XYZ file of N, CA and C in Angstrom:
303
model
N 94.420 284.053 87.010
C 93.626 284.567 88.438
C 93.715 282.635 88.747
N 93.790 282.680 90.457
C 93.685 281.200 90.901
C 92.142 280.823 90.772
N 91.867 279.344 90.676
C 90.911 278.906 90.668
C 89.729 279.186 91.618
N 88.653 279.244 91.526
C 87.716 279.725 92.848
C 88.113 278.066 93.724
N 88.009 278.670 94.680
C 88.222 277.441 95.708
C 87.379 277.543 97.021
N 87.322 276.659 97.842
C 86.596 276.783 99.393
C 87.408 276.533 99.982
N 88.881 276.128 99.495
C 89.662 276.092 100.792
C 90.971 277.134 101.411
N 90.882 277.175 102.779
C 92.383 277.818 102.800
C 93.562 276.970 103.565
N 94.333 277.594 103.774
C 95.606 276.689 104.468
C 95.663 277.973 105.558
N 96.088 277.429 106.346
C 96.429 278.192 107.854
C 97.776 277.789 108.219
N 98.625 278.740 108.821
C 99.984 278.236 109.515
C 99.851 279.272 110.968
N 100.779 278.594 111.686
C 101.121 279.065 113.149
C 100.295 278.671 114.317
N 99.510 277.808 114.023
C 98.803 277.009 114.902
C 99.272 276.725 116.249
N 98.973 277.089 117.447
C 99.734 276.487 118.773
C 99.595 275.042 118.763
N 100.456 274.864 119.419
C 100.816 273.331 119.946
C 99.302 272.700 120.313
N 99.191 271.610 119.996
C 97.927 271.082 120.506
C 96.462 271.517 119.980
N 96.550 272.787 119.172
C 95.290 273.154 118.321
C 94.835 271.818 117.526
N 93.365 271.466 117.406
C 93.077 270.983 116.487
C 91.577 271.324 115.949
N 90.715 270.610 115.372
C 89.736 270.839 114.918
C 88.605 272.081 115.535
N 88.833 271.492 116.949
C 88.039 272.294 117.592
C 88.267 274.106 117.893
N 89.483 273.929 117.948
C 90.055 275.528 118.149
C 90.387 276.246 116.916
N 90.220 275.305 115.904
C 90.159 275.911 114.482
C 88.873 276.536 113.896
N 87.610 275.623 114.232
C 86.297 275.992 113.758
C 85.794 277.021 114.611
N 86.621 277.414 116.214
C 86.398 278.341 117.122
C 86.962 279.747 116.262
N 87.925 279.439 115.775
C 88.695 280.462 115.164
C 88.111 281.003 114.153
N 87.471 280.457 113.569
C 86.496 280.994 111.991
C 85.206 281.103 112.373
N 84.914 281.108 113.620
C 83.360 281.714 113.934
C 83.123 282.909 113.611
N 81.989 283.354 112.967
C 81.017 282.629 112.685
C 80.635 282.260 111.421
N 81.991 281.764 110.552
C 81.869 281.454 109.424
C 81.119 280.239 109.196
N 80.485 279.814 108.072
C 80.137 278.172 107.650
C 80.942 277.357 107.151
N 81.674 276.471 107.557
C 82.441 275.429 107.460
C 81.990 274.195 106.557
N 82.559 273.566 105.749
C 82.052 272.812 105.290
C 81.517 271.406 105.505
N 80.360 270.822 105.542
C 79.899 270.023 106.459
C 80.614 268.712 106.463
N 81.474 268.514 105.686
C 82.129 266.721 105.808
C 83.442 267.517 105.862
N 84.352 266.845 106.746
C 85.725 266.994 107.135
C 86.318 268.320 106.353
N 86.099 269.360 107.562
C 86.447 270.569 107.361
C 87.816 270.763 107.365
N 88.380 270.077 108.255
C 89.843 270.506 108.999
C 90.467 269.364 108.528
N 91.759 269.694 107.838
C 92.953 268.596 107.470
C 94.012 269.115 107.978
N 94.760 268.514 109.101
C 95.727 269.199 109.888
C 96.781 268.501 109.069
N 98.078 269.124 108.995
C 99.311 268.766 108.074
C 100.074 268.545 108.915
N 100.702 267.243 109.206
C 101.710 266.759 109.986
C 102.745 266.564 109.209
N 104.364 266.530 110.074
C 105.428 266.501 109.561
C 105.745 265.218 109.464
N 107.318 264.801 109.874
C 107.773 263.650 110.016
C 107.308 263.307 111.394
N 107.065 261.990 111.267
C 106.769 261.144 112.424
C 105.424 261.740 113.251
N 104.671 262.394 112.214
C 103.281 262.696 112.713
C 103.374 263.772 113.521
N 104.734 264.820 113.845
C 104.799 265.783 114.351
C 103.634 267.004 113.685
N 102.851 267.441 114.593
C 102.344 268.818 113.965
C 103.023 269.760 113.294
N 102.570 270.361 112.395
C 103.485 271.453 111.616
C 103.007 272.852 111.858
N 101.944 273.307 112.658
C 101.032 274.280 113.059
C 100.460 274.612 111.689
N 100.202 273.620 110.833
C 99.574 274.104 109.449
C 98.203 273.415 109.357
N 97.401 273.719 108.486
C 96.243 273.004 108.304
C 95.512 273.248 107.185
N 94.671 272.484 106.455
C 93.909 273.262 105.522
C 92.367 273.227 106.105
N 91.590 274.071 105.677
C 90.192 274.355 106.327
C 89.200 274.730 104.826
N 88.245 273.722 104.860
C 87.324 273.511 103.826
C 85.895 274.749 104.356
N 85.873 275.840 103.466
C 84.682 276.695 104.313
C 83.228 276.183 103.302
N 82.310 276.481 103.712
C 81.022 275.926 102.829
C 80.961 276.221 101.522
N 81.609 277.552 100.993
C 81.318 277.962 99.544
C 82.748 278.839 99.378
N 82.888 279.126 98.257
C 83.910 280.150 97.869
C 83.881 281.670 98.326
N 82.504 281.978 98.452
C 82.260 283.203 98.942
C 82.698 283.139 100.499
N 82.439 282.063 101.221
C 83.103 282.142 102.545
C 84.299 281.976 102.512
N 85.006 281.291 101.719
C 86.676 281.166 102.037
C 86.959 282.719 101.738
N 86.670 283.663 100.560
C 86.886 284.974 100.649
C 86.989 285.781 102.195
N 85.686 285.583 102.654
C 85.460 286.129 104.324
C 86.792 285.488 105.294
N 86.808 284.117 104.845
C 87.869 283.282 105.771
C 89.242 284.158 105.626
N 89.474 284.665 104.568
C 91.165 284.994 103.957
C 91.257 286.488 104.852
N 89.874 287.211 105.496
C 90.157 288.322 106.141
C 90.772 288.015 107.577
N 90.566 287.038 108.047
C 90.958 286.262 109.300
C 92.686 286.394 109.447
N 93.142 286.383 108.475
C 94.774 286.309 108.204
C 95.119 287.098 109.700
N 96.072 286.659 110.067
C 97.073 287.568 111.377
C 95.860 287.898 112.633
N 94.560 287.288 112.523
C 94.174 287.355 113.745
C 94.533 286.070 114.964
N 94.202 286.321 116.241
C 95.057 285.629 117.166
C 94.274 284.373 117.453
N 95.163 283.346 117.579
C 94.313 281.997 118.269
C 95.228 281.567 119.372
N 94.986 281.862 120.790
C 95.402 281.984 121.791
C 96.651 283.242 122.028
N 97.715 282.712 122.057
C 99.113 283.698 121.718
C 99.642 283.778 120.579
N 98.933 283.142 119.717
C 99.412 283.099 118.283
C 98.894 283.717 117.140
N 99.688 284.569 116.047
C 99.380 284.977 115.059
C 98.862 283.903 114.292
N 97.469 283.819 113.419
C 97.227 282.526 112.706
C 97.491 283.380 111.115
N 98.368 282.616 110.040
C 98.437 283.450 109.016
C 97.469 282.112 107.923
N 96.173 282.997 107.251
C 95.714 282.656 106.418
C 95.877 282.912 105.234
N 95.847 281.741 103.986
C 96.096 281.814 102.951
C 95.015 281.236 102.042
N 94.935 281.651 100.558
C 93.902 280.563 99.612
C 94.927 279.501 99.357
N 94.023 278.364 99.008
C 94.465 277.162 98.923
C 93.781 276.687 97.653
N 94.202 275.820 96.985
C 93.129 274.799 96.154
C 93.305 273.218 96.626
N 92.642 272.637 95.970
C 92.294 271.151 96.261
C 93.606 270.360 95.987
N 94.518 270.983 94.651
C 95.903 270.458 94.618
C 96.763 270.712 95.291
N 96.766 272.084 96.139
C 97.661 272.217 97.438
C 97.492 271.264 98.308
N 96.303 270.827 98.815
C 95.882 269.750 99.715
C 96.336 268.369 99.480
N 96.239 268.038 98.187
C 96.572 266.814 97.629
C 97.919 266.613 97.888
N 98.742 267.954 97.188
C 99.974 267.553 97.567
C 100.883 267.643 99.017
N 100.099 268.254 99.885
C 100.692 268.373 101.143
C 100.537 267.077 101.661
N 99.005 266.124 101.559
C 98.768 265.098 102.104
C 99.642 264.037 101.927
N 100.260 264.210 100.262
C 101.029 262.645 99.958
C 101.999 263.334 100.538
N 102.691 264.389 100.509
C 103.932 264.849 101.110
C 104.074 264.137 102.435
N 103.362 264.435 103.311
C 103.310 264.448 104.880
C 102.567 263.382 105.479
N 101.558 262.873 104.827
C 100.351 262.039 105.727
C 99.498 263.106 106.355
N 98.608 262.566 106.925
C 97.542 263.387 107.495
C 96.936 262.511 108.885
N 96.804 263.241 109.385
C 96.164 263.069 110.835
C 94.469 263.057 110.548
N 93.798 262.274 110.772
C 92.331 262.309 109.985
C 91.766 261.846 111.464
N 90.739 263.010 111.486
C 89.839 262.833 112.723
C 88.731 261.707 112.531
N 88.156 261.654 110.984
C 87.193 260.759 111.135
C 87.310 259.432 111.031
N 86.420 258.772 111.342
C 86.528 257.266 111.304
C 86.752 256.382 110.249
């Protein structure tokens, strides 16, 4: 069984969607208080439409998975369970757009 995690990976974000849109998508779920959203960028910093989202707890992560195939704007968003290892590998591979100072 996969390790219990607070993380999900989402795919299919519309162009220009960022942390605010992602937080709104997952309303009313409680997200992690520190750096809840990590956007994944491809070569040259181009958005890939993917992001990792850290929820407040593993229980909330289970709720977040139910948001799979919900709409954000005109796009269906896919929501997958993810682990910290997935996040680290993705960050190493692509570099990260970090909103925090």
